[in-house]
Coordinates of C-alpha atoms and ligand atoms in Angstrom, one line a residue:
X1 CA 93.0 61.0 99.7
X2 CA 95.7 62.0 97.8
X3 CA 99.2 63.6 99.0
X4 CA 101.7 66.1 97.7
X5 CA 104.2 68.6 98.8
X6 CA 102.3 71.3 97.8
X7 CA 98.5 72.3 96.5
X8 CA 98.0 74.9 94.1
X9 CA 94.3 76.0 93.6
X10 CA 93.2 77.4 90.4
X11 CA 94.8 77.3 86.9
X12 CA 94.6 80.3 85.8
X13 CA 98.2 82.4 85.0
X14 CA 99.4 83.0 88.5
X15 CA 98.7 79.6 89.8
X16 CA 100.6 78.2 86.9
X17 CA 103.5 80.2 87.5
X18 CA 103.4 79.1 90.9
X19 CA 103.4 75.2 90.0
X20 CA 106.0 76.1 88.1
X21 CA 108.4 77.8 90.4
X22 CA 107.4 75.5 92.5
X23 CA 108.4 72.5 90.9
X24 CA 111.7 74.3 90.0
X25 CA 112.4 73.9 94.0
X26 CA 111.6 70.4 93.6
X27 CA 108.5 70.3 95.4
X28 CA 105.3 67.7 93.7
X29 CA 102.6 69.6 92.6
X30 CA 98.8 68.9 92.5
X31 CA 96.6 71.5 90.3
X32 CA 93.3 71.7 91.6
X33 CA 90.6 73.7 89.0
X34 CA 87.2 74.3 89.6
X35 CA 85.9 74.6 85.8
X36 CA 86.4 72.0 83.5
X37 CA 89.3 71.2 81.4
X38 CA 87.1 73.3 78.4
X39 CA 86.5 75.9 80.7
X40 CA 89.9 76.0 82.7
X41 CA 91.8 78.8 82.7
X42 CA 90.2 81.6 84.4
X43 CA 90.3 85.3 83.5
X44 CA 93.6 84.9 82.7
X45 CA 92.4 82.8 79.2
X46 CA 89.9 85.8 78.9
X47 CA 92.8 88.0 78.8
X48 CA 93.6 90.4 75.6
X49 CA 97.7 89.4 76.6
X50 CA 99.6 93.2 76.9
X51 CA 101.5 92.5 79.8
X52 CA 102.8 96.1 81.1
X53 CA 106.4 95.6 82.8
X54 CA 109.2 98.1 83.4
X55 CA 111.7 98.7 80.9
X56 CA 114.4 101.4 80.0
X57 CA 115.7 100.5 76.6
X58 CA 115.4 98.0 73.1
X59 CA 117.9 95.9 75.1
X60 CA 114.9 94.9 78.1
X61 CA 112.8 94.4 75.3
X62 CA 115.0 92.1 73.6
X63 CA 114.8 90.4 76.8
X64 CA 111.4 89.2 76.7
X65 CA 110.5 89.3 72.6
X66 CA 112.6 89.5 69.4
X67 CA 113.2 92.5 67.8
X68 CA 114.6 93.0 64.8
X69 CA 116.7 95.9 63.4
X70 CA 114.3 97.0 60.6
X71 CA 111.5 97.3 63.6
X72 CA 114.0 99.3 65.9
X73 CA 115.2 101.3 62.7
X74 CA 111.5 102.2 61.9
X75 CA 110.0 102.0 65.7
X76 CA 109.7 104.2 68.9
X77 CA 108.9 102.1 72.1
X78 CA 108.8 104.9 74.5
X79 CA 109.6 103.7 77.8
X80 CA 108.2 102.6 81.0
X81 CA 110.8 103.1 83.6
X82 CA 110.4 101.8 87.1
X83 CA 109.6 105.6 88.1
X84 CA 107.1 106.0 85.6
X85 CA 105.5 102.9 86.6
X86 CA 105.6 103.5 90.0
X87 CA 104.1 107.1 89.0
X88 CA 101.1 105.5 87.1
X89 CA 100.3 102.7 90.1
X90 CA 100.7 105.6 92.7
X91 CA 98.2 107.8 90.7
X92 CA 95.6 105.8 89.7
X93 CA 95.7 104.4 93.2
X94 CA 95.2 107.7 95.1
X95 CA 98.9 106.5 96.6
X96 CA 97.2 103.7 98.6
X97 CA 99.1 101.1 97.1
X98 CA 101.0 99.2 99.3
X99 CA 104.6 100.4 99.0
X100 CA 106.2 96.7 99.4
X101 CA 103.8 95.0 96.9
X102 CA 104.2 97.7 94.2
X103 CA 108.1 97.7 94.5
X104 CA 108.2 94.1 94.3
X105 CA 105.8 94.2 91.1
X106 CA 107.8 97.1 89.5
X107 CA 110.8 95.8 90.2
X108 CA 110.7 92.0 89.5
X109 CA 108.1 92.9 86.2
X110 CA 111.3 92.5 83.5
X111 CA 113.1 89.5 84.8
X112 CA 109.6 88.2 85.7
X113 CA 108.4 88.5 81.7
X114 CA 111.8 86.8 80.7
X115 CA 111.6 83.8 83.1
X116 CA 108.3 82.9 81.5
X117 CA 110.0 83.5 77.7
X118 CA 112.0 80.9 79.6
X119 CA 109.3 78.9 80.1
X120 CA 108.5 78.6 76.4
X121 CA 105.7 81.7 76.6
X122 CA 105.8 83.7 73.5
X123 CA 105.8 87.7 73.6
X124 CA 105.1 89.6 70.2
X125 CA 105.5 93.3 69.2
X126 CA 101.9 94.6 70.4
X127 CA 101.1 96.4 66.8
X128 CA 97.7 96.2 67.2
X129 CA 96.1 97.6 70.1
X130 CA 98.1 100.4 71.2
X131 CA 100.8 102.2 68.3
X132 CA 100.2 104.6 65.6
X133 CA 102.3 106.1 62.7
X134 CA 104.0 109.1 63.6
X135 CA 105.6 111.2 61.1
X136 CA 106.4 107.5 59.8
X137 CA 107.4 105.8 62.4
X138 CA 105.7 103.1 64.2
X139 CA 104.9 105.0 67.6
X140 CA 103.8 102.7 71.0
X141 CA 102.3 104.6 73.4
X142 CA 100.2 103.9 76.3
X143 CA 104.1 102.2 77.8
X144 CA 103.0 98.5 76.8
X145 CA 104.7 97.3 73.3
X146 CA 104.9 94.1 74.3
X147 CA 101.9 91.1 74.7
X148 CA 101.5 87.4 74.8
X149 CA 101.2 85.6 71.1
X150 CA 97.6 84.6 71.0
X151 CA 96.5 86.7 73.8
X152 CA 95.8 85.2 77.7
X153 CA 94.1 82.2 75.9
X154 CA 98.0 81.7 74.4
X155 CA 99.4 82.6 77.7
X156 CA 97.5 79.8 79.6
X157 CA 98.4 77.3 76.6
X158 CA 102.0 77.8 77.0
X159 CA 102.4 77.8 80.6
X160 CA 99.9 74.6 80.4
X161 CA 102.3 73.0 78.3
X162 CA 105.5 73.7 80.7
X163 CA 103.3 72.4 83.2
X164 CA 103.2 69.1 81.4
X165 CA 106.5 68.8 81.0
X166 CA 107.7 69.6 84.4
X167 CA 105.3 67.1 85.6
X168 CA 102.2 69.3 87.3
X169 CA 99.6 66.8 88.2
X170 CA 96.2 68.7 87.4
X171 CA 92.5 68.0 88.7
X172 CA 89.8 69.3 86.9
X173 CA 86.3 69.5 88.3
X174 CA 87.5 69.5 91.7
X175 CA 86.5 73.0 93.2
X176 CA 88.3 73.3 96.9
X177 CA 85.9 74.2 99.4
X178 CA 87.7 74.5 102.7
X179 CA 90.8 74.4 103.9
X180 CA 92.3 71.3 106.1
X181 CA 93.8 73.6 108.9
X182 CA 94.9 71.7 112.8
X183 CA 95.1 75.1 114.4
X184 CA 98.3 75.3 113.6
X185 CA 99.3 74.1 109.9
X186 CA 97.5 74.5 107.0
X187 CA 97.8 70.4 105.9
X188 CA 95.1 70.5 102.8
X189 CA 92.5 70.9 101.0
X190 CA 88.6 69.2 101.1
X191 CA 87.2 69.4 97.5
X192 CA 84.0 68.8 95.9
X193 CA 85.7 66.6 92.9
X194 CA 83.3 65.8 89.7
X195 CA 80.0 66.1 92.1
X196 CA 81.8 64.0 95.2
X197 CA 83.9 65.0 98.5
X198 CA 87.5 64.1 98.2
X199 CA 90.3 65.4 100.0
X200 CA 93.9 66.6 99.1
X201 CA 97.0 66.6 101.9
X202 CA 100.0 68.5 101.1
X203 CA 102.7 70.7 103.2
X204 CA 101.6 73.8 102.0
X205 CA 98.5 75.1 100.0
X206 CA 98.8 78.4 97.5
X207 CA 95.6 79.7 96.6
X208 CA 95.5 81.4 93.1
X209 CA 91.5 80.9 92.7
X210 CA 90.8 84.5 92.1
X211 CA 88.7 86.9 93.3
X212 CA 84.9 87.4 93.8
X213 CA 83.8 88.3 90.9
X214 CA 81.5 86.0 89.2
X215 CA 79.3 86.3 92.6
X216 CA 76.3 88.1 92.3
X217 CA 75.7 88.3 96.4
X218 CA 79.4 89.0 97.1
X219 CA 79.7 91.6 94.7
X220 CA 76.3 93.8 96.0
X221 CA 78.0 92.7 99.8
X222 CA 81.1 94.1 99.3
X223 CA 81.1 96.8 95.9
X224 CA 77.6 97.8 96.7
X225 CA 74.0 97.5 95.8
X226 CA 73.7 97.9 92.3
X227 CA 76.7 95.2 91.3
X228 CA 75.0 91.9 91.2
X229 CA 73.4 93.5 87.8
X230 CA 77.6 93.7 86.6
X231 CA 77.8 91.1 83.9
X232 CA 81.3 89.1 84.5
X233 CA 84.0 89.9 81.3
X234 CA 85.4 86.6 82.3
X235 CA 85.5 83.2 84.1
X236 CA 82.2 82.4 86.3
X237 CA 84.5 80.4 88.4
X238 CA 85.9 83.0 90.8
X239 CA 83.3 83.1 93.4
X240 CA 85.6 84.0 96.2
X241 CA 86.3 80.7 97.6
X242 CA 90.1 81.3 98.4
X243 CA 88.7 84.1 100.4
X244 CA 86.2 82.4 102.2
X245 CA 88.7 79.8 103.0
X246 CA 91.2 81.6 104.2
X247 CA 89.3 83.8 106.0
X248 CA 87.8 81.3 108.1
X249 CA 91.1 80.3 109.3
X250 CA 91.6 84.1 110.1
X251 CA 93.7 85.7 107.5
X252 CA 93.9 88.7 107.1
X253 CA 91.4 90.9 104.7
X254 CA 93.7 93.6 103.1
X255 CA 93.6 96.3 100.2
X256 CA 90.3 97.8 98.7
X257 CA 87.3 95.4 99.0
X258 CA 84.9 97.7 98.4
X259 CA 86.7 98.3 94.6
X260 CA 87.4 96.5 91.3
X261 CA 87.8 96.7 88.1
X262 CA 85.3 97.0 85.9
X263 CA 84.8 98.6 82.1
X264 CA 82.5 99.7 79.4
X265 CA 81.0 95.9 77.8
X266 CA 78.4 95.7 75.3
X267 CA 74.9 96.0 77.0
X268 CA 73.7 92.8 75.7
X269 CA 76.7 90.5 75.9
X270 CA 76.2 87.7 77.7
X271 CA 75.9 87.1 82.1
X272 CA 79.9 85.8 81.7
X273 CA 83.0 86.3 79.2
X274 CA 82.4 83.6 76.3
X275 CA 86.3 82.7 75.0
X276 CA 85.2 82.9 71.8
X277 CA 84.8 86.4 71.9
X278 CA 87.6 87.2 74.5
X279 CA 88.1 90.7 75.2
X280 CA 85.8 92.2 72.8
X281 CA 82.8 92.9 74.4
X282 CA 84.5 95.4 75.7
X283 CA 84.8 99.2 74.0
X284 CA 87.5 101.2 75.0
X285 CA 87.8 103.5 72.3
X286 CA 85.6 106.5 74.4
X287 CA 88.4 108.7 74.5
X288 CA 87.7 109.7 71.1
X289 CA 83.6 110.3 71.7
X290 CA 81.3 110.9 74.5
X291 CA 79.6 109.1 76.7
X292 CA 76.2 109.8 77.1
X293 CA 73.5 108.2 79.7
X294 CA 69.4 108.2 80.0
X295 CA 69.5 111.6 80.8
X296 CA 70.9 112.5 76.8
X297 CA 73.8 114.0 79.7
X298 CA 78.0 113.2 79.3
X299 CA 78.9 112.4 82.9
X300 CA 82.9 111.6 83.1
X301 CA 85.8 113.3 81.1
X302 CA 86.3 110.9 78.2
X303 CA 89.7 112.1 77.3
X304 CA 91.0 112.4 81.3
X305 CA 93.7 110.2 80.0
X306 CA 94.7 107.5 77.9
X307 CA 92.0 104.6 78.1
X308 CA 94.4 102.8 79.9
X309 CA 93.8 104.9 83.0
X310 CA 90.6 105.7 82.8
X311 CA 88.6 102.3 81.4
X312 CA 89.0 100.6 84.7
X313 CA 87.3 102.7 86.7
X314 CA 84.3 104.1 84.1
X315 CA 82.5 100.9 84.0
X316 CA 81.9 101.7 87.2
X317 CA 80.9 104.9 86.7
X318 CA 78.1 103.6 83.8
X319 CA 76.6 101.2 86.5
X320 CA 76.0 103.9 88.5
X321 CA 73.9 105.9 86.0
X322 CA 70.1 105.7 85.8
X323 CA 69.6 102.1 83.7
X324 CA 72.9 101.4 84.4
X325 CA 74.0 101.6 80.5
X326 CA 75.6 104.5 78.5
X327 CA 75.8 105.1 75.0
X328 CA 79.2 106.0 73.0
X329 CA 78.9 108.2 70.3
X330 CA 81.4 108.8 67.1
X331 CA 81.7 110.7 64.2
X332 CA 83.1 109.6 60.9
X333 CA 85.9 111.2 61.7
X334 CA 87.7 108.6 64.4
X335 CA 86.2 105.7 62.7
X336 CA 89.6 104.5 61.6
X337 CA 90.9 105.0 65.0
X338 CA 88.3 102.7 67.1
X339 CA 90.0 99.4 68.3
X340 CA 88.9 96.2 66.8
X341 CA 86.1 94.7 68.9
X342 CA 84.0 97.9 67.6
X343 CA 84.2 95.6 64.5
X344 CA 82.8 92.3 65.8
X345 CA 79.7 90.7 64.8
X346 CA 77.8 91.0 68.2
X347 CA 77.4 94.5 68.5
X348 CA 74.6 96.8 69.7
X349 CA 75.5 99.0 67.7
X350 CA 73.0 102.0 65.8
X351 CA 73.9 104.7 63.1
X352 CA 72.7 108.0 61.2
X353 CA 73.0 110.2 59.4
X354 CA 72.5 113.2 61.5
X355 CA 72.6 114.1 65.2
X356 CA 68.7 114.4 65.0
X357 CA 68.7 111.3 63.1
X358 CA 70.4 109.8 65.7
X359 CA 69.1 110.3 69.1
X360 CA 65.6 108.5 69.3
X361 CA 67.3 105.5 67.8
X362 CA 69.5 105.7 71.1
X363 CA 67.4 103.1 73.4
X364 CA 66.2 104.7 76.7
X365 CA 68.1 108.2 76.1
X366 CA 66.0 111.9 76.3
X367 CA 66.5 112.7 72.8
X368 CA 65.8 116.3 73.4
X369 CA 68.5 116.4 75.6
X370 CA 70.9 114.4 73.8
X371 CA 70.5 116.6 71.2
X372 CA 71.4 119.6 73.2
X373 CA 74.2 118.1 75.2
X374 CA 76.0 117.6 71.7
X375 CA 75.2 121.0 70.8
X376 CA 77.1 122.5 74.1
X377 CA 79.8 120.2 73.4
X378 CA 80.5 121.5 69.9
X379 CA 80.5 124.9 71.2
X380 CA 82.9 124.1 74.0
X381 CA 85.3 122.4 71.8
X382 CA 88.4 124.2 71.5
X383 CA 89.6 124.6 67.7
X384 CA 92.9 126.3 68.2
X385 CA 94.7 123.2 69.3
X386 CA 95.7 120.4 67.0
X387 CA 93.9 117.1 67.2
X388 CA 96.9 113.9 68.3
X389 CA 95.3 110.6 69.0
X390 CA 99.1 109.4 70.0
X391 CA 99.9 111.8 72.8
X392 CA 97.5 113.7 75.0
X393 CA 96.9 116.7 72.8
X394 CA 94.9 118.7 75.4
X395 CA 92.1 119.2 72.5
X396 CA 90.0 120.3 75.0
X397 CA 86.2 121.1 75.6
X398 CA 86.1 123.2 78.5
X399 CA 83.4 125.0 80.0
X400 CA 81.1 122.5 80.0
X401 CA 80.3 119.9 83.1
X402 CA 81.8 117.5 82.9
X403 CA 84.7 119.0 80.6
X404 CA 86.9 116.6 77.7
X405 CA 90.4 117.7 78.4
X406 CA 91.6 115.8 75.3
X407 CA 90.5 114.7 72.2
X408 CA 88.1 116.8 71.6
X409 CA 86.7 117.1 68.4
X410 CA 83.6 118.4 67.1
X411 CA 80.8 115.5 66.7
X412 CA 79.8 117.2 63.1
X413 CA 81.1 114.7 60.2
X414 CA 78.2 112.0 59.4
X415 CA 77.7 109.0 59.9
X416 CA 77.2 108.9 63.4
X417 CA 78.0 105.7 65.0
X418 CA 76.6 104.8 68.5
X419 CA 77.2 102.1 70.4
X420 CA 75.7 100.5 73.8
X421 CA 77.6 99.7 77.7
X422 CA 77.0 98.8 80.1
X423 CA 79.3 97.8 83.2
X424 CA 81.8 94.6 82.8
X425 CA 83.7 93.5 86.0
X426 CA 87.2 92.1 85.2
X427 CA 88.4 91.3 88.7
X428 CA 87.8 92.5 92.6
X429 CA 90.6 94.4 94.2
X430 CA 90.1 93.1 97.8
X431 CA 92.5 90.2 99.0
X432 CA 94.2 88.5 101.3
X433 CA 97.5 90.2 103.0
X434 CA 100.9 88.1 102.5
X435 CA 104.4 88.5 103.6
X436 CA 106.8 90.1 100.7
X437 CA 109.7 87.6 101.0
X438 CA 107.6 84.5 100.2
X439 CA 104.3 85.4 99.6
X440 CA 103.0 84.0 102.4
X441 CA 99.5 84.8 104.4
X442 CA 99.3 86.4 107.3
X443 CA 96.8 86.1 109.8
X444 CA 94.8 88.9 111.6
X445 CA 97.6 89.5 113.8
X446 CA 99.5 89.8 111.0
X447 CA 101.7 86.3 112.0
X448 CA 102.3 83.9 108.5
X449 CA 99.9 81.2 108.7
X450 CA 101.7 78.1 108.3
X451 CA 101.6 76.2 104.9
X452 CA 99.2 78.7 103.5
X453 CA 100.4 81.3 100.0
X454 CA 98.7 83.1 97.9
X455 CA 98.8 85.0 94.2
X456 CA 96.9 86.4 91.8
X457 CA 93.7 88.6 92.0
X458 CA 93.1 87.5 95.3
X459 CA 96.3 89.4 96.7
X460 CA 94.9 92.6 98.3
X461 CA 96.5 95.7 98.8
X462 CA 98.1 96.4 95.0
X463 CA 95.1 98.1 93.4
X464 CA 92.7 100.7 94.6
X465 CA 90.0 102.3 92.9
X466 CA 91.7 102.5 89.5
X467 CA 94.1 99.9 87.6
X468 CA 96.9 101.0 84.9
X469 CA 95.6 98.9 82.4
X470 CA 97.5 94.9 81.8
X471 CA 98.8 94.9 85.0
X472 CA 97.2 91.7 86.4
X473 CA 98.8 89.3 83.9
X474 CA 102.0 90.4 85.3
X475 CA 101.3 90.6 88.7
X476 CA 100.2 87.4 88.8
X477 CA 103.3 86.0 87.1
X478 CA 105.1 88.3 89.8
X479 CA 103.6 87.0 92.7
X480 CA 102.9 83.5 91.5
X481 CA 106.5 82.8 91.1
X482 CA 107.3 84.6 94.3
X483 CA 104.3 82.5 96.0
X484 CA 105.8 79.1 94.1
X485 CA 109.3 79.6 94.9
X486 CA 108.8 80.7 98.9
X487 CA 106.0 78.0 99.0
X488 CA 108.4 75.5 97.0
X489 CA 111.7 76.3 99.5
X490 CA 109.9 75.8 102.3
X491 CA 108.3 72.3 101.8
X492 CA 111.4 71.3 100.7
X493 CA 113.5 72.6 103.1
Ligands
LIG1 C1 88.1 90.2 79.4 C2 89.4 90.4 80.2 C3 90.5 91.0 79.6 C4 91.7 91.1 80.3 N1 92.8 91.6 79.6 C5 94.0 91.7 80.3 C6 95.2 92.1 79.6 O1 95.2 92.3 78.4 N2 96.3 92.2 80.4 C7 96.3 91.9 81.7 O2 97.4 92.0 82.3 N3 95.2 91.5 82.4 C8 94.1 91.4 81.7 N4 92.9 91.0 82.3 C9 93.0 90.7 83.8 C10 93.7 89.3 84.0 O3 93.1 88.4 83.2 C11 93.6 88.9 85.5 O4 94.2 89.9 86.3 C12 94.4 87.6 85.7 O5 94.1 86.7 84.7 C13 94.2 87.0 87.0 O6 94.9 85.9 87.1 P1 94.7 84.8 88.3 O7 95.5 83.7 88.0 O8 94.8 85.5 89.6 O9 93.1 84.4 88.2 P2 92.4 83.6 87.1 O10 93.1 83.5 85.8 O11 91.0 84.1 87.1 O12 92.4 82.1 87.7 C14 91.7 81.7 88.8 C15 91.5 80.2 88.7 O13 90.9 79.7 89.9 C16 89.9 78.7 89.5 N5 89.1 78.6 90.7 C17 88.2 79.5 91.2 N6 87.7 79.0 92.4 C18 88.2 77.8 92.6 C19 88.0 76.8 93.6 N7 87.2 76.9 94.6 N8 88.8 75.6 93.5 C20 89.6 75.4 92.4 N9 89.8 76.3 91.4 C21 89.1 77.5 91.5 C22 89.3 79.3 88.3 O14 88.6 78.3 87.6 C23 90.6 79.7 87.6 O15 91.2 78.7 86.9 C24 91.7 90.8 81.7 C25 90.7 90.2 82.3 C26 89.5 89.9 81.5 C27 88.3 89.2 82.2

């Protein structure tokens, strides 16, 4: 049996920052990780890295990245003010997210992103993904110009490495399995360590493990029948063991369990994320095509928003069509506007050089109808308004069910590029409930639990039923610290 102050289990980006601000109270700090060293790291090493934080001005940024005086001379970073962040995790969330956790993330997001800079974490300009030359500027929209130097993989590496130095001891192969728990105290974890039970004492135990994800028979339980055939964007790891854990000592369940997020991923990438590939199974560049299912039928507005609030929610949406796949169609038009992972080498990808052309090479979609649907669309489109990729141009089609109220452009410019979804889960939005000050749980009866914290994905109550996109790198940096820092004071107090 081994002893510390305090447990941390996972080793993924929030339970890093919660050794770490842990260890900063001067608390000893065991890492406990499921996976491998080669596989440690959770979704968090999956990550694409945009971190989306509040800021007013070049002066936050400079806060958290370099910027030089060329890039603010020939740049326009927009903003995203606490209001408008608060606006965007209000919306998306149908105003269910709980008011204490969202002010906490909106609030503590800046000096959040420049404690880890402190930490030796490296933010870059985020050129690629999301900005666009405007009248010759370099334009960010989407209010996210800022993400991790060599994505979440780089994320994990660096806060890995200030880890090290601050002295985190970390256990790989040792999956926790149950909490040690008197009654009274949380006092440990029991582990299943390299294939043998082992068990680890401490003063207090933060679990960062993740959601539920990667579990086939917790997702159909929970999101609903039809989710076990999700395939997993990232870690197979998070199989909701914090949450059975802490359950059976009677936390409380909070936030949306019956919700996650989940997007548009190749149809034939593999069952979980492979970190070679990262990100890029995924294929968020619908906003500037349709989406069409087995019927040969569109079934969401494609240009509702920015991909960032709509991508989290629509791979839910394709899972629930007939097949559960859908097809994204593009003209030759937006070619030079789809993101990189339309690029990679595994792709299921078809092309032509007509509409007719096209649809019976679309696996499993009525080509009759297909053919038709695009014909209705063209009709629909409206070509008095300007097309804009960088703001929402209202470029409608209207008229048509369901309508595109940007964006939309005429598919009539060959080749035709289509390319194949289905649904990718990234995380579960069901959690635990914790107490704002510390981050501590709270039981049924919504009393703390002595010696148990939490952060990360498995914190319930921040998202429901939509996401603005990068959010859960940040709150779990949020959270973790908050987690590490209240878990940290109060074994050393
Ligand atoms: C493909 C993909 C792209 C994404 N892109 C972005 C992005 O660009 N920006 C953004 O903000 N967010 C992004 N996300 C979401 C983001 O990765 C997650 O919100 C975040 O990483 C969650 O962090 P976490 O520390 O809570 O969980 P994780 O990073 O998943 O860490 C959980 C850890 O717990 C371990 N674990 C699980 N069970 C046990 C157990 N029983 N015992 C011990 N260890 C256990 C796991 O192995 C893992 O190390 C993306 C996610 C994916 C999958």
């Amino acid at each position: 049996m081994q002893t510390y102050d305090l447990i941390v289990v996972g080793k993924g980006n929030a339970a890093l920052c919660a050794a770490l601000s842990a260890r900063d109270q001067g608390a000893s700090v065991a890492v406990l990780e499921a996976a491998s060293e080669d596989e440690s790291g959770g979704n968090s090493r999956f990550a694409g890295g945009v971190m989306r934080f509040a800021y007013e001005s070049v002066d936050d940024l400079k806060r958290v990245t370099e910027v030089t005086d060329e890039e603010i001379a020939t740049s326009d970073f927009g903003t995203n003010t606490r209001e408008e962040y608060f606006d965007d995790l209000y919306r998306l969330t149908s105003y269910r997210t709980d008011a204490d956790l969202s002010e906490i993330l909106v609030t503590q997001s800046l000096d959040t992103m420049s404690w880890l800079r402190s930490k030796g974490v490296r933010f870059v300009l985020n050129y690629g993904r999301q900005s666009g030359l405007v009248d010759g500027k370099r334009k960010f929209f989407g209010r996210m110009p800022i993400e991790v130097s060599g994505g979440g993989a780089g994320l994990v590496q660096y806060l890995d490495q200030a880890a090290g130095k601050a002295g985190v001891d970390v256990f790989y192969d040792t999956r926790a399995t149950s909490l040690v728990y008197d009654g009274v105290k949380v006092q440990g974890v029991r582990v299943q360590q390299k294939g043998a039970p082992a068990e680890f004492r401490a003063k207090a135990v933060i679990l960062a493990c993740g959601g539920f994800e990667a579990n086939p028979e917790w997702r159909t339980r929970y999101l609903g029948p039809g989710w076990e055939l999700a395939k997993v964007r990232g870690s197979r790891f998070n199989q909701g063991d914090g949450l059975k854990m802490a359950l059976e000592i009677g936390a409380a369940p909070y936030g949306n369990w019956s919700g996650c997020h989940a997007t548009g991923w190749d149809r034939y990438a593999p069952e979980f994320g492979d970190v070679n590939v990262g990100d890029q199974f995924q294929k968020h560049s619908y906003i500037f095509g349709l989406l069409i299912n087995s019927s040969g039928k569109r079934f969401v507005d494609e240009g509702w928003d920015f991909h960032s609030f709509t991508y989290a929610k629509y791979g839910g949406e394709v899972l629930k069509q007939p097949g559960q796949f859908a097809w994204q169609v593009f003209d030759s038009k937006v070619t030079k506007l789809l993101r990189s992972e339309y690029r990679i080498k595994f792709v299921t990808k078809v092309s032509a050089n007509s509409i007719e052309e096209l649809a019976p090479k679309l696996e499993g979609v009525d080509a009759d109808q297909f053919i038709k649907t695009v014909r209705d669309y063209n009709a629909a489109v409206r070509d008095d308004v300007k097309f804009d990729h960088t703001v929402k141009d209202g470029k409608s089609a209207a008229g048509i069910e369901p309508p595109k109220s940007n964006w939309a452009q005429k598919l009539d410019t060959p080749p035709f590029d289509a390319y194949m979804t289905t649904c990718g889960i990234t995380f579960t939005f069901g959690g635990l409930r914790i107490d704002r000050e510390t981050g501590q749980v709270f039981d049924v009866h919504l009393k703390p639990i002595p010696g148990l914290y939490c952060a990360g994905e498995i914190v319930g109550g921040l998202f429901y039923f939509n996401y603005p996109s990068c959010t859960g790198l940040v709150s779990g940096a949020v959270f973790g610290k908050l987690a590490g820092t209240g878990a940290g004071r109060a074994v050393k107090a």
